PDB file of C-alpha atoms in Angstrom:
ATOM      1  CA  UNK V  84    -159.066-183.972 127.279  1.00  0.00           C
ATOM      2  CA  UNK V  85    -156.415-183.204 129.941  1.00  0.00           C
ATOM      3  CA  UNK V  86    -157.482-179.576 132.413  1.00  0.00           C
ATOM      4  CA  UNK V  87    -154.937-177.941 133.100  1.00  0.00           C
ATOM      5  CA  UNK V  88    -155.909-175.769 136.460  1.00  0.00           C
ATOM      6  CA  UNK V  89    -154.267-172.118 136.954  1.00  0.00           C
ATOM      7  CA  UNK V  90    -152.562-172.070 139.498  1.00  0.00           C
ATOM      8  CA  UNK V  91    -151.067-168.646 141.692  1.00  0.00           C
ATOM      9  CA  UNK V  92    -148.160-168.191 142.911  1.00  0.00           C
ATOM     10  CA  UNK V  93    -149.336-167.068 146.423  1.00  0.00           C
ATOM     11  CA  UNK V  94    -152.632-168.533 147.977  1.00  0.00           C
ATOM     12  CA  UNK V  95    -155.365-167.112 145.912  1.00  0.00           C
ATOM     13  CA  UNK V  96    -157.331-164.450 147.495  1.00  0.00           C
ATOM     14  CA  UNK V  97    -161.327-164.992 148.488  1.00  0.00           C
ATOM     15  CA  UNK V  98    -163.118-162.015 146.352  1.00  0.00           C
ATOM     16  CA  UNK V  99    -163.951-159.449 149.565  1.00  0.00           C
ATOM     17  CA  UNK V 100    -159.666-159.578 149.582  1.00  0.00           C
ATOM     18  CA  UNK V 101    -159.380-159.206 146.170  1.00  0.00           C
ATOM     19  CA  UNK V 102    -161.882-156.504 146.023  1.00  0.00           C
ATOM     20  CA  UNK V 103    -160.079-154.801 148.875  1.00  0.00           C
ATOM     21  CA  UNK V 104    -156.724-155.340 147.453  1.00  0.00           C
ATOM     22  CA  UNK V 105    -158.116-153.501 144.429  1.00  0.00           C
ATOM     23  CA  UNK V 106    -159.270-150.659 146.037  1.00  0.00           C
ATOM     24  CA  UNK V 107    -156.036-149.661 147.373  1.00  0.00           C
ATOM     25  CA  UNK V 108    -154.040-150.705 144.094  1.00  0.00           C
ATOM     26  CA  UNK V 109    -156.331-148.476 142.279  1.00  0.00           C
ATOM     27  CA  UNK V 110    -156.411-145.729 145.113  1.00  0.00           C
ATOM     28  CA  UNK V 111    -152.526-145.293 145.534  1.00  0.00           C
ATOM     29  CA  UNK V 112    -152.438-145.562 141.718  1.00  0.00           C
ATOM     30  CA  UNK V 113    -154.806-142.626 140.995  1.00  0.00           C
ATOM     31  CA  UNK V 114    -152.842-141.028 143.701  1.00  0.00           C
ATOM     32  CA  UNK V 115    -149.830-141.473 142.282  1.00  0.00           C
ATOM     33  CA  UNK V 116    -150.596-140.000 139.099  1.00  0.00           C
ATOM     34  CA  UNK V 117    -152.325-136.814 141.244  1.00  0.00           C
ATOM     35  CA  UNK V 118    -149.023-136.481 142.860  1.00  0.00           C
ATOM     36  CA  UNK V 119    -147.135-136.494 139.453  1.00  0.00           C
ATOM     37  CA  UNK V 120    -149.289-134.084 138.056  1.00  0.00           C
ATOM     38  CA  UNK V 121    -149.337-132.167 141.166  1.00  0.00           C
ATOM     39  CA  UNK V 122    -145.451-131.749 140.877  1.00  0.00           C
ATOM     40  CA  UNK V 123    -145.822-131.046 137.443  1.00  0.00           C
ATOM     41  CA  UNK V 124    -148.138-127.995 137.861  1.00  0.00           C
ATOM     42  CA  UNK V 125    -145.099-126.639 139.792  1.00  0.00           C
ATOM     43  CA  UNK V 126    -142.675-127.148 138.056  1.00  0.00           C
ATOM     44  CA  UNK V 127    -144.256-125.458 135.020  1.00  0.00           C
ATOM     45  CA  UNK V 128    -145.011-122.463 137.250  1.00  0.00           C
ATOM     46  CA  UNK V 129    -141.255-122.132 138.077  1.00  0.00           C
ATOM     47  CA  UNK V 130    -140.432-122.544 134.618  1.00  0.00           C
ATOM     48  CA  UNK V 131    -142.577-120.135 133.669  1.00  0.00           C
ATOM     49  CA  UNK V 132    -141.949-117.529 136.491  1.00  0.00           C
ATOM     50  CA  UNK V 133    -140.067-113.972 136.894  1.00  0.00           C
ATOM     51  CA  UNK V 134    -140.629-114.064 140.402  1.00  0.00           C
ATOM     52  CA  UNK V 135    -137.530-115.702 142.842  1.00  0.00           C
ATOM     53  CA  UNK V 136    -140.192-116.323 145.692  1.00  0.00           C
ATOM     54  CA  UNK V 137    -142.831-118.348 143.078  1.00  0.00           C
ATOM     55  CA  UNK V 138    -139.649-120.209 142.124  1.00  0.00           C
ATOM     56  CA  UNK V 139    -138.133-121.467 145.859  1.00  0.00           C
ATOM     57  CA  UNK V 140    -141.875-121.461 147.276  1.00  0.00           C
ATOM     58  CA  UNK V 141    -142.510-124.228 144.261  1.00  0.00           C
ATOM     59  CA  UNK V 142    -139.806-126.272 144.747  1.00  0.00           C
ATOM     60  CA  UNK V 143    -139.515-126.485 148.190  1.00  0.00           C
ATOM     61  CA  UNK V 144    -143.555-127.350 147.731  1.00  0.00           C
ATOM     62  CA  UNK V 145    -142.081-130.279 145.588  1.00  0.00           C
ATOM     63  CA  UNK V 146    -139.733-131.107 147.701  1.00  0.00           C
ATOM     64  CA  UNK V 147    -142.725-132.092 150.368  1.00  0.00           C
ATOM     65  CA  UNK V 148    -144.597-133.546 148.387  1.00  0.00           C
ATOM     66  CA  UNK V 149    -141.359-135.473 147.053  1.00  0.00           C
ATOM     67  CA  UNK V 150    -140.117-136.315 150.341  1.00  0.00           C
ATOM     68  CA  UNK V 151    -143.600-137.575 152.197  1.00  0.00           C
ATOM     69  CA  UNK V 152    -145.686-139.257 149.393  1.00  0.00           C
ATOM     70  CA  UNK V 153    -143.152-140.441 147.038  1.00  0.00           C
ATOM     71  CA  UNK V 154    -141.734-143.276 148.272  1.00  0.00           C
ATOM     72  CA  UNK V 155    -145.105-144.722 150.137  1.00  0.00           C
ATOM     73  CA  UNK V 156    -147.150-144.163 147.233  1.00  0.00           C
ATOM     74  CA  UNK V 157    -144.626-146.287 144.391  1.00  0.00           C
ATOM     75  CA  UNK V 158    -143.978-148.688 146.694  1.00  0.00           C
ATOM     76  CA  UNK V 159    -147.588-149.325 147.561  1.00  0.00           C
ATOM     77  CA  UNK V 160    -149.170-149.328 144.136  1.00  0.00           C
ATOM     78  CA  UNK V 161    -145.620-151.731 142.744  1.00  0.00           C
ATOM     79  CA  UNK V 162    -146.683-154.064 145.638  1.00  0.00           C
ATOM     80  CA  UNK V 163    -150.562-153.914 146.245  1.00  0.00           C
ATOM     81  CA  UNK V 164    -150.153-155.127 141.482  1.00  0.00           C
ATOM     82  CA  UNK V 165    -147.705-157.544 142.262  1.00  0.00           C
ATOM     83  CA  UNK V 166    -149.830-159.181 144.827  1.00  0.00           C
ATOM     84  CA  UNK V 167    -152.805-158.964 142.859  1.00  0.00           C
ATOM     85  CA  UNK V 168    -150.978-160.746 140.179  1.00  0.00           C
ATOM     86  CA  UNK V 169    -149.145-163.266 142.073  1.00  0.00           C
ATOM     87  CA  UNK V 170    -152.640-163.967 144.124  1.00  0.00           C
ATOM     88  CA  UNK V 171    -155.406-164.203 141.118  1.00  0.00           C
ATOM     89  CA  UNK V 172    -155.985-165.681 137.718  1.00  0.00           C
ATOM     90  CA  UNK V 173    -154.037-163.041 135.732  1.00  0.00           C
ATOM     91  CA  UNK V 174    -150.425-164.186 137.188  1.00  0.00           C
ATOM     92  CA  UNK V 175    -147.569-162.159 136.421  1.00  0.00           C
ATOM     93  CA  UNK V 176    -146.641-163.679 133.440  1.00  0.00           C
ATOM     94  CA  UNK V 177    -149.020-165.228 131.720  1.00  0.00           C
ATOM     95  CA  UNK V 178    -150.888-161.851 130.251  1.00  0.00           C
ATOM     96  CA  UNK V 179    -148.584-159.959 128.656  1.00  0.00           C
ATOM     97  CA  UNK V 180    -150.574-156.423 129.925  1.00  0.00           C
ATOM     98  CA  UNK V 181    -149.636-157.818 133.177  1.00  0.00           C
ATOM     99  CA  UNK V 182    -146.016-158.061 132.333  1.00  0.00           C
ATOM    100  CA  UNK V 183    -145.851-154.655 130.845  1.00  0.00           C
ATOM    101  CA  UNK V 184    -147.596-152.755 133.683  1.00  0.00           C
ATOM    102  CA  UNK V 185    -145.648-155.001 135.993  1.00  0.00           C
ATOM    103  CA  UNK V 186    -141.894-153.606 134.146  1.00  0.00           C
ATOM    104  CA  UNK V 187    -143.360-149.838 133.742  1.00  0.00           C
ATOM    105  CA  UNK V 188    -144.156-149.320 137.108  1.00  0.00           C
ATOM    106  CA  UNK V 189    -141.112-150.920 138.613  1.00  0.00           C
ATOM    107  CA  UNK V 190    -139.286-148.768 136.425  1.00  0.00           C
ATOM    108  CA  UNK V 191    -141.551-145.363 137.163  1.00  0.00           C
ATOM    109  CA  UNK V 192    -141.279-146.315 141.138  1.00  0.00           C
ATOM    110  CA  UNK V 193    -137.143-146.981 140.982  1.00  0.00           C
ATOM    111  CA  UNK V 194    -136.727-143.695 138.832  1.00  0.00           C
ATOM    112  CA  UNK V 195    -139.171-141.962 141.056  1.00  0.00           C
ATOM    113  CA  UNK V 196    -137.641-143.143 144.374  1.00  0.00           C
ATOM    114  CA  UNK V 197    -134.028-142.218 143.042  1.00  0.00           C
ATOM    115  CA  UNK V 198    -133.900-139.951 140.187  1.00  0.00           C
ATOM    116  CA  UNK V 199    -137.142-137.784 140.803  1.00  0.00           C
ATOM    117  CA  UNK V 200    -136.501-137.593 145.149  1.00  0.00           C
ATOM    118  CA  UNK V 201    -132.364-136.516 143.820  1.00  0.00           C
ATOM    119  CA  UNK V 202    -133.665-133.598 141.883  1.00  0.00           C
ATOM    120  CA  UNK V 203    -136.538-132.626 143.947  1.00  0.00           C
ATOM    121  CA  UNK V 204    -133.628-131.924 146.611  1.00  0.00           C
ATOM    122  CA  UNK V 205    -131.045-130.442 144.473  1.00  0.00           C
ATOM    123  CA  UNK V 206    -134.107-127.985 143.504  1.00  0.00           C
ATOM    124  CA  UNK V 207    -135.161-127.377 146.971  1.00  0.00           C
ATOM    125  CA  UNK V 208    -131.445-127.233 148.365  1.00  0.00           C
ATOM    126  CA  UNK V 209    -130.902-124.049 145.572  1.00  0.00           C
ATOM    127  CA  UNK V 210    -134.201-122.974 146.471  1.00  0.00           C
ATOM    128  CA  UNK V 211    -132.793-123.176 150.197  1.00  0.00           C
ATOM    129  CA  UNK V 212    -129.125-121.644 149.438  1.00  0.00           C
ATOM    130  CA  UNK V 213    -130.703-118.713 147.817  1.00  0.00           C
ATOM    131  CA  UNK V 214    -133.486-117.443 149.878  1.00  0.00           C
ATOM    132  CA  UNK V 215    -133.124-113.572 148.474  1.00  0.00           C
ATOM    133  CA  UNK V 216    -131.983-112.729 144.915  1.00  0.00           C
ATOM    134  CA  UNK V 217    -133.824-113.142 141.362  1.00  0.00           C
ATOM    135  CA  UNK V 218    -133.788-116.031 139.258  1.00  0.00           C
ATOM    136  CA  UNK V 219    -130.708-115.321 137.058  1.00  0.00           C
ATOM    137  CA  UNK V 220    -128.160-114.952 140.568  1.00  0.00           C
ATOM    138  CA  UNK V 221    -129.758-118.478 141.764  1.00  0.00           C
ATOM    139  CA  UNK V 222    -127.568-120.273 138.270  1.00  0.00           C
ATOM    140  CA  UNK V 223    -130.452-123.111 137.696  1.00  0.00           C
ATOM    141  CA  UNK V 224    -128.850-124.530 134.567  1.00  0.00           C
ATOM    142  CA  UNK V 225    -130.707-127.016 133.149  1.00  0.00           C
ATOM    143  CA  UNK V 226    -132.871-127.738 136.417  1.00  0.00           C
ATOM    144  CA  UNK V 227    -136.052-125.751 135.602  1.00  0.00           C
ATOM    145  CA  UNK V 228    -136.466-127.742 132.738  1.00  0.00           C
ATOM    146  CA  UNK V 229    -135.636-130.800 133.855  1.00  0.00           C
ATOM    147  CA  UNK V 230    -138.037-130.090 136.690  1.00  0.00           C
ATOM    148  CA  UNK V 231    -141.015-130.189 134.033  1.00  0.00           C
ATOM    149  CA  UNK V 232    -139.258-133.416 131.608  1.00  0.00           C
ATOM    150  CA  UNK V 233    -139.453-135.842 134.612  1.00  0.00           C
ATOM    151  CA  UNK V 234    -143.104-134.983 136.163  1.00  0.00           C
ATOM    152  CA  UNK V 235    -144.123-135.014 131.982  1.00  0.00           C
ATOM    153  CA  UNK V 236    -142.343-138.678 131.204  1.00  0.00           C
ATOM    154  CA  UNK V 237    -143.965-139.614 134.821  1.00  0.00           C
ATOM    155  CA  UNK V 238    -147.319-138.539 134.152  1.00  0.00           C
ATOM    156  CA  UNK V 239    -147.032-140.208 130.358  1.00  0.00           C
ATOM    157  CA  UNK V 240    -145.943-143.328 132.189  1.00  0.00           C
ATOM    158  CA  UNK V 241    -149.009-143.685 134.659  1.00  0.00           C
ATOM    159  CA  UNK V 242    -151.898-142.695 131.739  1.00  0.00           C
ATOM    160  CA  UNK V 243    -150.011-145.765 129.378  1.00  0.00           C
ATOM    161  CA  UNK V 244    -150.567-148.145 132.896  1.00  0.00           C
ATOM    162  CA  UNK V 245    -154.248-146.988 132.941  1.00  0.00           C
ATOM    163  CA  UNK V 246    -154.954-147.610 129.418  1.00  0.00           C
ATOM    164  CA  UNK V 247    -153.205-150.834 129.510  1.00  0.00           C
ATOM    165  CA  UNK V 248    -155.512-151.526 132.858  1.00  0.00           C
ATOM    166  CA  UNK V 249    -158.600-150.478 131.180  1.00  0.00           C
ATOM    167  CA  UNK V 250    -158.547-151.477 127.777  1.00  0.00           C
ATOM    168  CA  UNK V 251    -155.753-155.303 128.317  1.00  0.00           C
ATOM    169  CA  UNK V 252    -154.582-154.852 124.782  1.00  0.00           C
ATOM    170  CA  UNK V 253    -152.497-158.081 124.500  1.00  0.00           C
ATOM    171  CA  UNK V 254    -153.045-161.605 125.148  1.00  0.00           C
ATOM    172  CA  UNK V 255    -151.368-164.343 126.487  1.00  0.00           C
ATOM    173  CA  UNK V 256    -147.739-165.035 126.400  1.00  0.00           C
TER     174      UNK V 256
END
C-alpha cells in the first residue's frame, strides 16, 4: 500500500507556532466580530434617534472605529487563516470548511476595507457638514439604513465563520 504524506504549502509550523498563530487568528477574529457589532450598536442608535447630536456623535464614533481597526483587524485575521492553512495539515484546499471560511472572509475583509470604510466616511463627512440642525435638514437618504444592513450582513458573516470553525461541517474535497 502506497502513503501518500501531506504535504504544506509553506514549511509546517512546530506546535508552540501553531498554537501562537492560533491565538492571534482567533483573537483578531473575535475582535473583528466585537468591532462589527460595535458599529452595529451605533448605527441602530442613529437609526433609531430624534436627536441630531446622538446621530453625528455615532457616526463620527464609527468613523474611528472604521478608520483605526478596520483595516488591521481584516487583514490580520485573512492572513494569520491563510497561514495557518498553508502551514498545517488542513491546507487550503483540501477541507472544504477551509475553502469556505477562506472565500467568506476574503470577501467580508475586501467589502469591509472598501465598501464599509466608503460609507463610514460619507456618514461621518454629513455628520461633519452638518454640525447644527435636526435630522430631517441633514437629507440622509438611504444612509441610516444602510448604516445598520452592512454591520447586520457583517456580523451574519463572522457567526457563519465561527460555526464553520467550531462545528467543520464538510469533508474533503
Amino acid at each position: 500500500m502506497l502513503v501518500v504524506k501531506k504535504e504544506t504549502v509553506l514549511p509546517r509550523l512546530g506546535s508552540r507556532a501553531r498554537k501562537a498563530l492560533v491565538c492571534v487568528h482567533v483573537a483578531v477574529s473575535v475582535s473583528w466580530l466585537g468591532m462589527t457589532l460595535c458599529l452595529l450598536t451605533m448605527a441602530v442608535t442613529a437609526l433609531l434617534t430624534n436627536d441630531a447630536d446622538t446621530l453625528r456623535a455615532a457616526y463620527r464614533a464609527m468613523k474611528m472605529l472604521g478608520d483605526t481597526l478596520v483595516i488591521p483587524v481584516s487583514l490580520t485575521a485573512l492572513l494569520s487563516g491563510l497561514w495557518l492553512s498553508l502551514a498545517t495539515p488542513w491546507r487550503l484546499f483540501s477541507w472544504r470548511w477551509v475553502t469556505v471560511k477562506f472565500w467568506l472572509t476574503l470577501a467580508a475583509a475586501a467589502a469591509s476595507i472598501f465598501a464599509l470604510r466608503a460609507r463610514l466616511d460619507q456618514a461621518a463627512h454629513v455628520a461633519a457638514t452638518h454640525p447644527v440642525g435636526t435630522i430631517a435638514q441633514m437629507h440622509l437618504g438611504s444612509l441610516r439604513s444602510s448604516m445598520v444592513i452592512i454591520p447586520s450582513v457583517a456580523t451574519c458573516v463572522y457567526l457563519a465563520n465561527v460555526a464553520i470553525s467550531v462545528t467543520k461541517p464538510w469533508g474533503r474535497k
